[in-house]
Coordinates of C-alpha atoms in Angstrom, one line a residue:
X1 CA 11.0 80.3 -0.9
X2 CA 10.2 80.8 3.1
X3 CA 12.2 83.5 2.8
X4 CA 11.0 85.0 -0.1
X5 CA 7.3 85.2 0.5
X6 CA 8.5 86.3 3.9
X7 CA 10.1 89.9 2.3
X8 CA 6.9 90.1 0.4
X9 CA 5.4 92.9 2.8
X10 CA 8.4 94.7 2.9
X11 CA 8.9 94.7 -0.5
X12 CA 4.8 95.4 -1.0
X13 CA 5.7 98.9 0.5
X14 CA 8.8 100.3 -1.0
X15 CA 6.7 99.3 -4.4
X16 CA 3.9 101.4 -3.2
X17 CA 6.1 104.6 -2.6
X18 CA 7.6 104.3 -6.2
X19 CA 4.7 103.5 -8.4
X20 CA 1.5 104.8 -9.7
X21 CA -1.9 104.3 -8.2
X22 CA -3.0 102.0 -11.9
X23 CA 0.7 100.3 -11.5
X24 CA 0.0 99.3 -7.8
X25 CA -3.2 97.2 -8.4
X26 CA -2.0 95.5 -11.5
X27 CA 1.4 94.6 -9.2
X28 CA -0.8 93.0 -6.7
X29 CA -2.9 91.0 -9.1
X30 CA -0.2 89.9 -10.4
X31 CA 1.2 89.1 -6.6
X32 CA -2.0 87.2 -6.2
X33 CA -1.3 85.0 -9.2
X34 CA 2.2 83.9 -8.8
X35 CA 0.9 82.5 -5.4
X36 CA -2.1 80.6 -7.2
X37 CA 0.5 79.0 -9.0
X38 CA 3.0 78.2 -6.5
X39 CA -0.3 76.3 -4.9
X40 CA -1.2 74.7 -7.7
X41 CA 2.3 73.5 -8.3
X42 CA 3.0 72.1 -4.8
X43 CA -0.5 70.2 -4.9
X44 CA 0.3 68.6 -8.2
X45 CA 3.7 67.3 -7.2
X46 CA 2.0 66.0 -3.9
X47 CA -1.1 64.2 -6.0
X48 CA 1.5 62.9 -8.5
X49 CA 3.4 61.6 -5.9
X50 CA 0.5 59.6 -4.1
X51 CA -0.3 58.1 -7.3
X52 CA 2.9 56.8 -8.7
X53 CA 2.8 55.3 -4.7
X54 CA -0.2 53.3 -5.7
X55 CA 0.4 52.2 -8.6
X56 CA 3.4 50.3 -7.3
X57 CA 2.2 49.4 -4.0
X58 CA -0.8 47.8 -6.6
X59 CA 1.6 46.0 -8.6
X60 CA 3.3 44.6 -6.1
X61 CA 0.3 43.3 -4.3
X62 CA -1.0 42.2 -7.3
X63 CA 2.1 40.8 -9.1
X64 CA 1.4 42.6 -12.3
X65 CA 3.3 41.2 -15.4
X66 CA 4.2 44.4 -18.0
X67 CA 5.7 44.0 -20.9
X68 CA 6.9 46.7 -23.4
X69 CA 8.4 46.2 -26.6
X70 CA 10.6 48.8 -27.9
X71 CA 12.4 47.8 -31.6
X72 CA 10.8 44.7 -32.0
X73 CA 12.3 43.6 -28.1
X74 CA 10.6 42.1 -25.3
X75 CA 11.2 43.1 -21.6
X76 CA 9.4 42.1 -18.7
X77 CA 9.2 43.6 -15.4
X78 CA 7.8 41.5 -12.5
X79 CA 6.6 42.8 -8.9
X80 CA 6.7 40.6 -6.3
X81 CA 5.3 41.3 -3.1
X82 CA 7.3 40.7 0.6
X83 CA 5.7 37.0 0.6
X84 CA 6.6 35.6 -2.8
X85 CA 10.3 36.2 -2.2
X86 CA 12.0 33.0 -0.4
X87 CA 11.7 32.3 2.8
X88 CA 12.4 29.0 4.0
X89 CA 12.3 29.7 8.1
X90 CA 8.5 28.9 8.7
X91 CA 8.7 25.7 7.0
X92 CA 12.2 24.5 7.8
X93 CA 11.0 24.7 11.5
X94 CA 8.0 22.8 11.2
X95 CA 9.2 19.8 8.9
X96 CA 12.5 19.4 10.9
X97 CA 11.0 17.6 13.6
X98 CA 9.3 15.0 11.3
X99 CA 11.6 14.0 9.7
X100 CA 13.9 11.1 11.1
X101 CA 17.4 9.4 10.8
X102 CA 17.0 5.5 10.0
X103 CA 19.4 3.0 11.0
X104 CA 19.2 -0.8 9.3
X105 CA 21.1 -3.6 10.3
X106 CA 21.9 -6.8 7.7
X107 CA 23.2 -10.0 8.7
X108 CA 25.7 -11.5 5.7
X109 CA 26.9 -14.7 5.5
X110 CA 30.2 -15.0 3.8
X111 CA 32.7 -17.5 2.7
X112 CA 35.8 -17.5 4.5
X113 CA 39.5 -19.2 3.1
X114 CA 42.4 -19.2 5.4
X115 CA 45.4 -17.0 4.4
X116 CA 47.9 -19.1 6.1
X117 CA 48.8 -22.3 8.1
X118 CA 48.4 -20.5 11.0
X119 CA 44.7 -19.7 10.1
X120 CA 44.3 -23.4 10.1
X121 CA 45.8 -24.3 13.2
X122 CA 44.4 -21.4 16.0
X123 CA 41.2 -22.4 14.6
X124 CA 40.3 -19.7 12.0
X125 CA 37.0 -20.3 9.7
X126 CA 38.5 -23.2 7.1
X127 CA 37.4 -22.7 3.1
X128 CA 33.8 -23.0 2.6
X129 CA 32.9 -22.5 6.2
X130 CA 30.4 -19.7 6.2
X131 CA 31.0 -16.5 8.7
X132 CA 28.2 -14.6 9.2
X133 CA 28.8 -10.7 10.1
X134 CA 26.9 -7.3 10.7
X135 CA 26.2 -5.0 7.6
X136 CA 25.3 -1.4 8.7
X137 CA 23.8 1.5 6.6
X138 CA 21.3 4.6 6.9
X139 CA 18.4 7.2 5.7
X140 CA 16.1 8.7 6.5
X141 CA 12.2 9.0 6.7
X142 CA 9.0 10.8 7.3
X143 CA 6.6 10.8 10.1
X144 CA 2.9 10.8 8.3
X145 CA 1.4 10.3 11.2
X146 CA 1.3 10.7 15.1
X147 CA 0.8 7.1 16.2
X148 CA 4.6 6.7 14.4
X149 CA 3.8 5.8 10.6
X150 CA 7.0 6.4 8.8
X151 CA 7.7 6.8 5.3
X152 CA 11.1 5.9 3.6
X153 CA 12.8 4.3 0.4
X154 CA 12.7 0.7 0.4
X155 CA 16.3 0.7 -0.8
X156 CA 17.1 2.1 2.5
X157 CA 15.3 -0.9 4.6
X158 CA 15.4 -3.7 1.5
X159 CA 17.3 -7.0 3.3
X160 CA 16.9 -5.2 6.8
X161 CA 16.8 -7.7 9.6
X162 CA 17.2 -4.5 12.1
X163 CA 15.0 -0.9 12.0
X164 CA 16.2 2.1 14.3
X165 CA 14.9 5.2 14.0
X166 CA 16.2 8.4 16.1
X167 CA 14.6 11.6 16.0
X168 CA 15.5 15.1 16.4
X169 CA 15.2 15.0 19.8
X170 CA 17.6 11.9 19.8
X171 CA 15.0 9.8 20.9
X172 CA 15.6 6.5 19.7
X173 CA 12.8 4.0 18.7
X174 CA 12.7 0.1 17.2
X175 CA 10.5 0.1 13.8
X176 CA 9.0 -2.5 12.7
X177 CA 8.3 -2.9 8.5
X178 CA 4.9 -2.3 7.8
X179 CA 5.2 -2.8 3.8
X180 CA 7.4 -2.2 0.5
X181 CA 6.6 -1.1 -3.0
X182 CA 9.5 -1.9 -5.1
X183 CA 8.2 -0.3 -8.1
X184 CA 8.2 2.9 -6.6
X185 CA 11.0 2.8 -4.1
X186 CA 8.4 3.2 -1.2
X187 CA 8.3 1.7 2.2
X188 CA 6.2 2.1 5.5
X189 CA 7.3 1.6 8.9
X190 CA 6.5 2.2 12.4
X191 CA 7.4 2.9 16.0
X192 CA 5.5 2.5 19.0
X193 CA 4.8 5.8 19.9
X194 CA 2.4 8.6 19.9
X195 CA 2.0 12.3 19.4
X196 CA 4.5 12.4 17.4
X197 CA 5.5 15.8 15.0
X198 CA 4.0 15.2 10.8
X199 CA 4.7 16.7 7.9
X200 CA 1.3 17.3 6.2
X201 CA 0.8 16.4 2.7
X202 CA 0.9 18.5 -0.1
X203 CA -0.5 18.3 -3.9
X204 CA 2.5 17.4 -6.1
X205 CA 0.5 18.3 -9.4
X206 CA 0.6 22.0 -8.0
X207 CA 4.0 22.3 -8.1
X208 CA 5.3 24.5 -10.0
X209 CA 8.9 24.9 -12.8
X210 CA 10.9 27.3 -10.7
X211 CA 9.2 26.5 -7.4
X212 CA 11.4 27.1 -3.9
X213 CA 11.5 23.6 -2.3
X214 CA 13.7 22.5 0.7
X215 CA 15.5 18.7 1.0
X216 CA 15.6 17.2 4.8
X217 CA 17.2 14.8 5.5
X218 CA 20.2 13.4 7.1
X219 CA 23.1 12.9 4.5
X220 CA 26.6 11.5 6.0
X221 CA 25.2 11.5 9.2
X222 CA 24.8 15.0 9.2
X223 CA 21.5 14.6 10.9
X224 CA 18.9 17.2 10.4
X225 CA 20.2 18.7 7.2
X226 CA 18.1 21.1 5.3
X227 CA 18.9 22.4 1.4
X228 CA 16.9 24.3 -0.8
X229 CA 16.6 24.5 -4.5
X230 CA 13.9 24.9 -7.2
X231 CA 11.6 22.5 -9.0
X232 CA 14.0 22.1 -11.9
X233 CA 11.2 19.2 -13.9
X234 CA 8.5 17.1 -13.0
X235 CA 7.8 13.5 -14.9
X236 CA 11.4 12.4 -14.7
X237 CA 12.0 8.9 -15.3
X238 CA 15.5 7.0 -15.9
X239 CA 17.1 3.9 -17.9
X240 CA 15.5 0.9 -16.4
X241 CA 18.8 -1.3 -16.8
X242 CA 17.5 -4.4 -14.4
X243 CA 14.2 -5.2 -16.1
X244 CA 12.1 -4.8 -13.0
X245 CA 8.5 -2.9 -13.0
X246 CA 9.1 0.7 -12.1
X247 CA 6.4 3.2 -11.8
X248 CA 8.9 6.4 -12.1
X249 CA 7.4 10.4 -12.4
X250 CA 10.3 12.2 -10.3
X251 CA 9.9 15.5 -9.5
X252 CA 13.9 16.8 -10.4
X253 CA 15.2 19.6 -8.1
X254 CA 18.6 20.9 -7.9
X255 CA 18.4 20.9 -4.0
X256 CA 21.6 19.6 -2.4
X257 CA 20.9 15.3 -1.6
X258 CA 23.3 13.2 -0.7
X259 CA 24.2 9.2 0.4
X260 CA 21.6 9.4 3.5
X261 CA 19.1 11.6 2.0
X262 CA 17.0 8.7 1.1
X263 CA 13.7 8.4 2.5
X264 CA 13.7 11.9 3.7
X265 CA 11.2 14.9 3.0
X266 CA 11.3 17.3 0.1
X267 CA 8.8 20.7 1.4
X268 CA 7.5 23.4 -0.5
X269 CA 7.4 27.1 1.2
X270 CA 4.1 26.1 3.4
X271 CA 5.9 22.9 4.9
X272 CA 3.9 20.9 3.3
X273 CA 5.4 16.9 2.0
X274 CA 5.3 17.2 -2.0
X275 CA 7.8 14.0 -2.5
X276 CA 10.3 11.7 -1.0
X277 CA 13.9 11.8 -2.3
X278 CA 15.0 8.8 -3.5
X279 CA 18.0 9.3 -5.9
X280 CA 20.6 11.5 -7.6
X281 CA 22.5 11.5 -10.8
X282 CA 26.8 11.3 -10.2
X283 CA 29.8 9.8 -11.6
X284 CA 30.9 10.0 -8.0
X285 CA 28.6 9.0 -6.1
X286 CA 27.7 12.3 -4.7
X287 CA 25.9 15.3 -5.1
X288 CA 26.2 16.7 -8.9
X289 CA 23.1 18.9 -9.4
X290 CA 20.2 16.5 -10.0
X291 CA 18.3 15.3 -7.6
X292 CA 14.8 13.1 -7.7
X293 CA 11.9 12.5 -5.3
X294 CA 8.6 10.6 -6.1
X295 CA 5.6 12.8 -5.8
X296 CA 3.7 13.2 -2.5
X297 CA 0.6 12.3 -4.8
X298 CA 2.3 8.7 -5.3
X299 CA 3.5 8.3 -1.7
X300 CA 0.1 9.2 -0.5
X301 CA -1.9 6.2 -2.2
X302 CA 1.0 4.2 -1.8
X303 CA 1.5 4.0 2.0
X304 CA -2.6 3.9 2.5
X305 CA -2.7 1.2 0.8
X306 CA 0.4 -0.5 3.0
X307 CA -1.7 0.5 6.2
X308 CA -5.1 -0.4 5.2
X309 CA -4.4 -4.1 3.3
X310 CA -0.4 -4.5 4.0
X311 CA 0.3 -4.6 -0.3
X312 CA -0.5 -2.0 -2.9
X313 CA -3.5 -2.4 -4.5
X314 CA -2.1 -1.3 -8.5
X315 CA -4.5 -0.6 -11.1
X316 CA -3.3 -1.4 -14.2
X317 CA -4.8 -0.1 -18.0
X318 CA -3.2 -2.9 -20.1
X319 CA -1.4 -0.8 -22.7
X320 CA 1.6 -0.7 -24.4
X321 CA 2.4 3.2 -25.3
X322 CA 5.2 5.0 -26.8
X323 CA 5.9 9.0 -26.4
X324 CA 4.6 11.3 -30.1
X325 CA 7.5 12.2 -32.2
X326 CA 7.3 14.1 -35.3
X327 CA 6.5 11.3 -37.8
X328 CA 3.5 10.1 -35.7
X329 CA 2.2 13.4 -35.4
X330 CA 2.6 13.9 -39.4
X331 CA 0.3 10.9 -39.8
X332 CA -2.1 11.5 -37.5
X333 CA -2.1 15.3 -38.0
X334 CA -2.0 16.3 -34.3
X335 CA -1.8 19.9 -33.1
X336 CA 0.7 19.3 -30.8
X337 CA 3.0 16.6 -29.5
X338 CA 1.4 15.7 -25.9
X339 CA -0.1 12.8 -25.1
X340 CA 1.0 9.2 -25.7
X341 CA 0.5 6.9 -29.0
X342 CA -0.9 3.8 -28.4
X343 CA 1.5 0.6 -29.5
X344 CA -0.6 -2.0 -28.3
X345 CA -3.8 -2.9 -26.0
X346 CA -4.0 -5.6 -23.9
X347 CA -6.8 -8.1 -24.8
X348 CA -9.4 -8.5 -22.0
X349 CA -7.5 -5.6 -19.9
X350 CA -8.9 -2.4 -18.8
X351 CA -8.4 -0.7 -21.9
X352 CA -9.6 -2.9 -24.0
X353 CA -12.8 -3.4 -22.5
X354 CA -13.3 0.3 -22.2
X355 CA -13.0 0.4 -26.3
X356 CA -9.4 1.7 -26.5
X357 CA -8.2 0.7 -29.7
X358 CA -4.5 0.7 -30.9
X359 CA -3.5 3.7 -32.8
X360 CA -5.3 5.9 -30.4
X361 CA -3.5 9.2 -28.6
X362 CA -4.2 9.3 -25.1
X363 CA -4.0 12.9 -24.0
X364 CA -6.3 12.8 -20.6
X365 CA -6.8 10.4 -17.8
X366 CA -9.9 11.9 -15.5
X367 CA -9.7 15.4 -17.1
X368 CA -5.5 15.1 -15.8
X369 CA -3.7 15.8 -19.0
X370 CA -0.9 12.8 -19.9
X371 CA 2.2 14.0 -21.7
X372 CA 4.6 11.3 -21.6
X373 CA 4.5 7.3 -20.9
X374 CA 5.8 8.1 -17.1
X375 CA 2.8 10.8 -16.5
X376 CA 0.6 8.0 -18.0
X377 CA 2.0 6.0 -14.8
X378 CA 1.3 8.7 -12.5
X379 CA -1.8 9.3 -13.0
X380 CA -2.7 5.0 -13.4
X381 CA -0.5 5.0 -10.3
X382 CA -3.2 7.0 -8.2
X383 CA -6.0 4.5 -8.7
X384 CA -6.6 1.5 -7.2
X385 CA -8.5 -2.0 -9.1
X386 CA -11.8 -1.2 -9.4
X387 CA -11.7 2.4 -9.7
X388 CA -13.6 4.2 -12.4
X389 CA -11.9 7.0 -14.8
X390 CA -12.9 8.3 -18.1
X391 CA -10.0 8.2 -20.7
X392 CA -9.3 11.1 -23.1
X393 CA -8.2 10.0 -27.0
X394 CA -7.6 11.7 -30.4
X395 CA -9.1 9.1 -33.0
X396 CA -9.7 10.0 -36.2
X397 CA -8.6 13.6 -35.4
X398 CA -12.0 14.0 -32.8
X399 CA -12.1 13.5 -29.6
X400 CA -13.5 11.0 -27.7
X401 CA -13.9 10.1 -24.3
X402 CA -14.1 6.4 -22.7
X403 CA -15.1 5.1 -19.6
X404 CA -12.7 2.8 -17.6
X405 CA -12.5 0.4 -14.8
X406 CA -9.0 -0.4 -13.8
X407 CA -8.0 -3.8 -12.8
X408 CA -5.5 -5.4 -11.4
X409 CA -2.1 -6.8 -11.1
X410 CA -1.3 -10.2 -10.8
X411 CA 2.6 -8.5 -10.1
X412 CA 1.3 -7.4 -6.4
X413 CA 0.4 -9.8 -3.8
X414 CA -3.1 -9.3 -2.3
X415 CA -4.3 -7.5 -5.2
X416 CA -8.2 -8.6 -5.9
X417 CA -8.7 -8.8 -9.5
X418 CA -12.3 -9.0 -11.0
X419 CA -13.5 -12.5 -10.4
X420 CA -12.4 -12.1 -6.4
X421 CA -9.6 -13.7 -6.8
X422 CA -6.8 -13.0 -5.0
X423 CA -3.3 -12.4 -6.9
X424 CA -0.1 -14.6 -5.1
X425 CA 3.4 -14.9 -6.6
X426 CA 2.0 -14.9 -10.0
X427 CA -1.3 -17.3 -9.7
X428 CA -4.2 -16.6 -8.2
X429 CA -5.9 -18.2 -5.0
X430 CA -8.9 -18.5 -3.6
X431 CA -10.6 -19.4 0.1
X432 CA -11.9 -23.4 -0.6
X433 CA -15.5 -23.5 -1.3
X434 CA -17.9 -26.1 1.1
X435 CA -18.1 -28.4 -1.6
X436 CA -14.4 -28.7 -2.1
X437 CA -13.4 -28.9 1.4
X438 CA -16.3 -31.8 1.7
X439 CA -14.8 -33.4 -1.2
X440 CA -11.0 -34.1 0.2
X441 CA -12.5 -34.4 4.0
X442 CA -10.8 -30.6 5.2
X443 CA -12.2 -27.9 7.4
X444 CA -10.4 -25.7 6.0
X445 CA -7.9 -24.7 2.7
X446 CA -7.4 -22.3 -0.1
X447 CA -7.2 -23.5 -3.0
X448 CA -5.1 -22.2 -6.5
X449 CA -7.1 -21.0 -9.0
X450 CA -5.1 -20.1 -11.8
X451 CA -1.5 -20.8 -12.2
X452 CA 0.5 -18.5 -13.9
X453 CA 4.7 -17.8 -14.6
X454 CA 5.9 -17.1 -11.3
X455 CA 7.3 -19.1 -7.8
X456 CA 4.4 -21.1 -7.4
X457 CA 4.5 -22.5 -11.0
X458 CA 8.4 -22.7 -10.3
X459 CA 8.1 -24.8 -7.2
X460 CA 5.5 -27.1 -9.0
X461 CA 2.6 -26.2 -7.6
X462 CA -0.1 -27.2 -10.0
X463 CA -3.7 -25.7 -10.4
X464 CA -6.6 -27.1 -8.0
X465 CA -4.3 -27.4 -5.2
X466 CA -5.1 -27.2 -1.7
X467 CA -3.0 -25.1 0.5
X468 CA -3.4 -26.0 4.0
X469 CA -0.5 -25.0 5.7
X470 CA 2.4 -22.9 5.2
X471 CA 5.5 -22.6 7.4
X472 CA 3.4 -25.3 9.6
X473 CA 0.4 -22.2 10.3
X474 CA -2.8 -23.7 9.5
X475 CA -4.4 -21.1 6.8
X476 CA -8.3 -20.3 5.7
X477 CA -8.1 -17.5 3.6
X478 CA -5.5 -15.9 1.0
X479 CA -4.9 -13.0 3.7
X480 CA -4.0 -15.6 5.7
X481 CA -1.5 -16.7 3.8
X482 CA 0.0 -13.5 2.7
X483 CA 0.3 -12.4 6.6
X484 CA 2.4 -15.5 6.7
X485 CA 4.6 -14.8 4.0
X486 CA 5.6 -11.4 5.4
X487 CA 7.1 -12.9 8.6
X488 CA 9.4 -15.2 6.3
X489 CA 12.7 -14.2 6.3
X490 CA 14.4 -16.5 3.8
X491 CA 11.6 -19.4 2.7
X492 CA 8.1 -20.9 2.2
X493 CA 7.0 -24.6 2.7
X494 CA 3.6 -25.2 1.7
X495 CA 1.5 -28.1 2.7
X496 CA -1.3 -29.3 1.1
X497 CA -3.7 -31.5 -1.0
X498 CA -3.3 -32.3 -4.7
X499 CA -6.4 -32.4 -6.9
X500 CA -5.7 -36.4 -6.7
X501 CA -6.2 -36.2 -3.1
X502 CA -2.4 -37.1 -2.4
X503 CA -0.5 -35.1 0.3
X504 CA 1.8 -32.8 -1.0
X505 CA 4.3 -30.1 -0.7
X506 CA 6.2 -27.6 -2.3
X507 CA 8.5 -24.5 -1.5
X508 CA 10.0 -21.5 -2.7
X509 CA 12.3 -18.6 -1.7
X510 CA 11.2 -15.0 -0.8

């Protein structure tokens, strides 16, 4: 082209020599719009060009969705922008430090039988005579907070008679055990130490199906290990084979955990704590694709309630539920299948008295939509006795909305119920009113309340009892007492008055 327009001239004048005066204007008119064109041309490609740039540089700031259907079939196109693709540095690096390898000691006590005469006579343990020795295992765990709170699984610590914890910096600290929630598989404990890294919390309802999440933790030893892998489900419960209360709404990620994972952090991309693993599912015993951690939304009111009272304060709705299938959904001519049916309501219980009657689909806790039984004990899970919510039910095919007070659980120690009593083992106790105290001549005493199935009932107790002492510590209030049971390693002796007035005594196992 350069050169072309350059011989222009040139070729201007031989023209000139050869044709007419009438040929020689209608030449350079049409000289004059060839290069109009050319112009127009090269603008247009350069316009087209910034706008196509745009466009995309819109859509993939945007993260436009397009869909186009072309004989009857669907494709979609997504554009992600340069911080939606995964990128696990920023939070790796930040969560590494909090996180922590735990080491727990165990002292068994075993029966030993000699295997020969020789045992016998160089002075071997004899049959029946107990030997005690040294069980070792490990986890991990979670600083929460600078002055050395530390959250882990209370399968790693459960039976511990030894904490250790090491950080990444290999420094090496004694914990002590704050508290344990068995239900959910949640311990606190803590080291004597301060400024220590975190691991903020995060909101474990935002998380997303598909979501980048990273596991740390310190599996095999391998101290300081980090995985990633996506949010694969969230709600996940499993068999309950043992019988025990489980509160269970795993978030399930496909992230590489392994024996000595437990207790450590699972981030999302901002390094921000959105669970604690606690389990996988194997045949072998190791890593097979599925892994589970309980919600940073569960953890959260979970170990509060360990620092601020030393026992979870559970709120409980008192029903019995069951998940919608397609016959109860026939009957009741639901819309859809989420929400739970209602089996059974508990007389006098938090339900009950909020006018929840059985037959009823629960479908909303607080405005948080339930789906299934164990999002039912998520959401109850966050609340503490006491609290108020307003329930969300199908009856009738209308809607209607309830207000709740949650109560308590006679299952936790410490728990307050309504009256101000105060739940122990099953039975509830009180601090000894003036009168009472006048009555048997004390200055001091709690007295059981209520007795209900549990240790107290097993070990005799009766109801009107006067606790005076336990473990020989003189006691005044129920806190007392519970402070008193969380120092006792194996057993509890209680001393006391009977409603007779007799001395009297009973004791149980913890």
């Amino acid at each position: 082209m350069a050169y072309f327009l350059k011989m222009l001239p040139r070729l201007s004048a031989d023209v000139k020599m050869s044709l007419k005066p009438h040929r020689i204007d209608k030449f350079f008119k049409s000289r004059h719009i060839m290069k109009r064109g050319i112009l127009i041309t090269l603008l247009s490609a350069i316009v087209g060009g910034l706008t196509a740039y745009g466009v995309v540089r819109h859509m993939a700031g945007e993260n436009v969705q397009v869909i186009n259907t072309q004989d009857s079939a669907q494709f979609r196109t997504v554009n992600l922008s340069q911080d939606n693709y995964p990128d696990f540095t920023y939070a790796a690096e930040n969560a590494v430090d909090a996180v922590v390898y735990v080491k727990v000691s165990a002292t068994q006590t075993m029966q030993q039988t000699p295997n020969s005469i020789f045992d016998f006579f160089f002075g071997l343990p004899q049959q029946g005579a107990p030997q005690q020795r040294e069980r070792t295992g490990s986890g991990s765990g979670v600083i929460i907070r600078e002055d050395g709170y530390i959250v882990t699984n209370n399968h790693v610590i459960d039976g511990a008679t030894k904490i250790e914890v090491t950080m990444n910096n290999n420094q090496t600290y004694p914990a002590t055990l704050v508290g344990t929630d068995p239900a959910t598989d949640i311990a606190l404990i803590k080291v004597e130490a301060t400024g220590l890294p975190t691991v903020p919390f995060g909101d474990s309802d935002k998380l997303r199906l598909g979501e980048w999440v990273i596991a740390i933790g310190s599996p095999y030893d391998l101290r300081s290990t980090i995985t990633a892998g996506i949010v694969s489900a969230k709600g996940r419960s499993m068999p309950n084979y043992s019988g025990e209360f489980k509160i269970e709404s795993f978030i399930q990620t496909d992230a590489a955990v392994n024996p000595g994972n437990s207790g450590g952090a699972l981030v999302d991309k901002s390094g921000n704590l959105v669970g604690i693993n606690t389990a996988i599912i194997s045949q072998t015993g190791s890593y097979a694709g599925y892994s589970f951690a309980v919600p940073s939304n569960i953890v959260k009111k979970i170990v509060y309630d360990l620092m601020d009272f030393g026992s979870v304060k559970r709120a409980v709705l008192g029903i019995t539920m069951q998940p919608i299938d397609d016959k109860i959904a026939e009957e009741l001519k639901l819309s859809s299948r989420n929400g739970v049916y209602i089996v059974e309501v508990s007389k006098s219980g938090a339900a009950d008295k909020a006018g929840v009657q059985k037959g009823d689909v629960l479908i909303a806790i607080d405005s948080v939509k339930v789906t299934t039984p164990s999002s039912v004990q998520e959401a109850v899970s966050r609340f503490s006795p006491g609290d108020k919510a307003v329930l969300t039910v199908i009856r009738d095919g209308k809607e209607k909305q309830l207000d709740v007070i949650f109560k308590g659980t006679s299952q936790e120690n410490g728990t307050v119920t309504e009256d101000g009593l105060v739940a122990f083992y099953g039975s509830s106790i009180k601090a000894a009113d003036e009168e009472t105290l006048k009555k048997f001549g004390l200055k001091h005493g709690v007295e059981i309340v209520e007795l209900g199935p549990g240790k107290l009932k097993e070990a005799g107790a009766v109801e009107g009892f006067i606790i005076q002492y336990v473990n020989d510590q003189a006691v005044k209030t129920p806190q007392d007492i519970i402070d008193v049971v969380k120092k006792s390693k194996r057993a509890v002796f209680v001393e006391g008055i009977t409603p007779s007035g007799r001395t009297g005594y009973f004791g149980f196992g913890v």
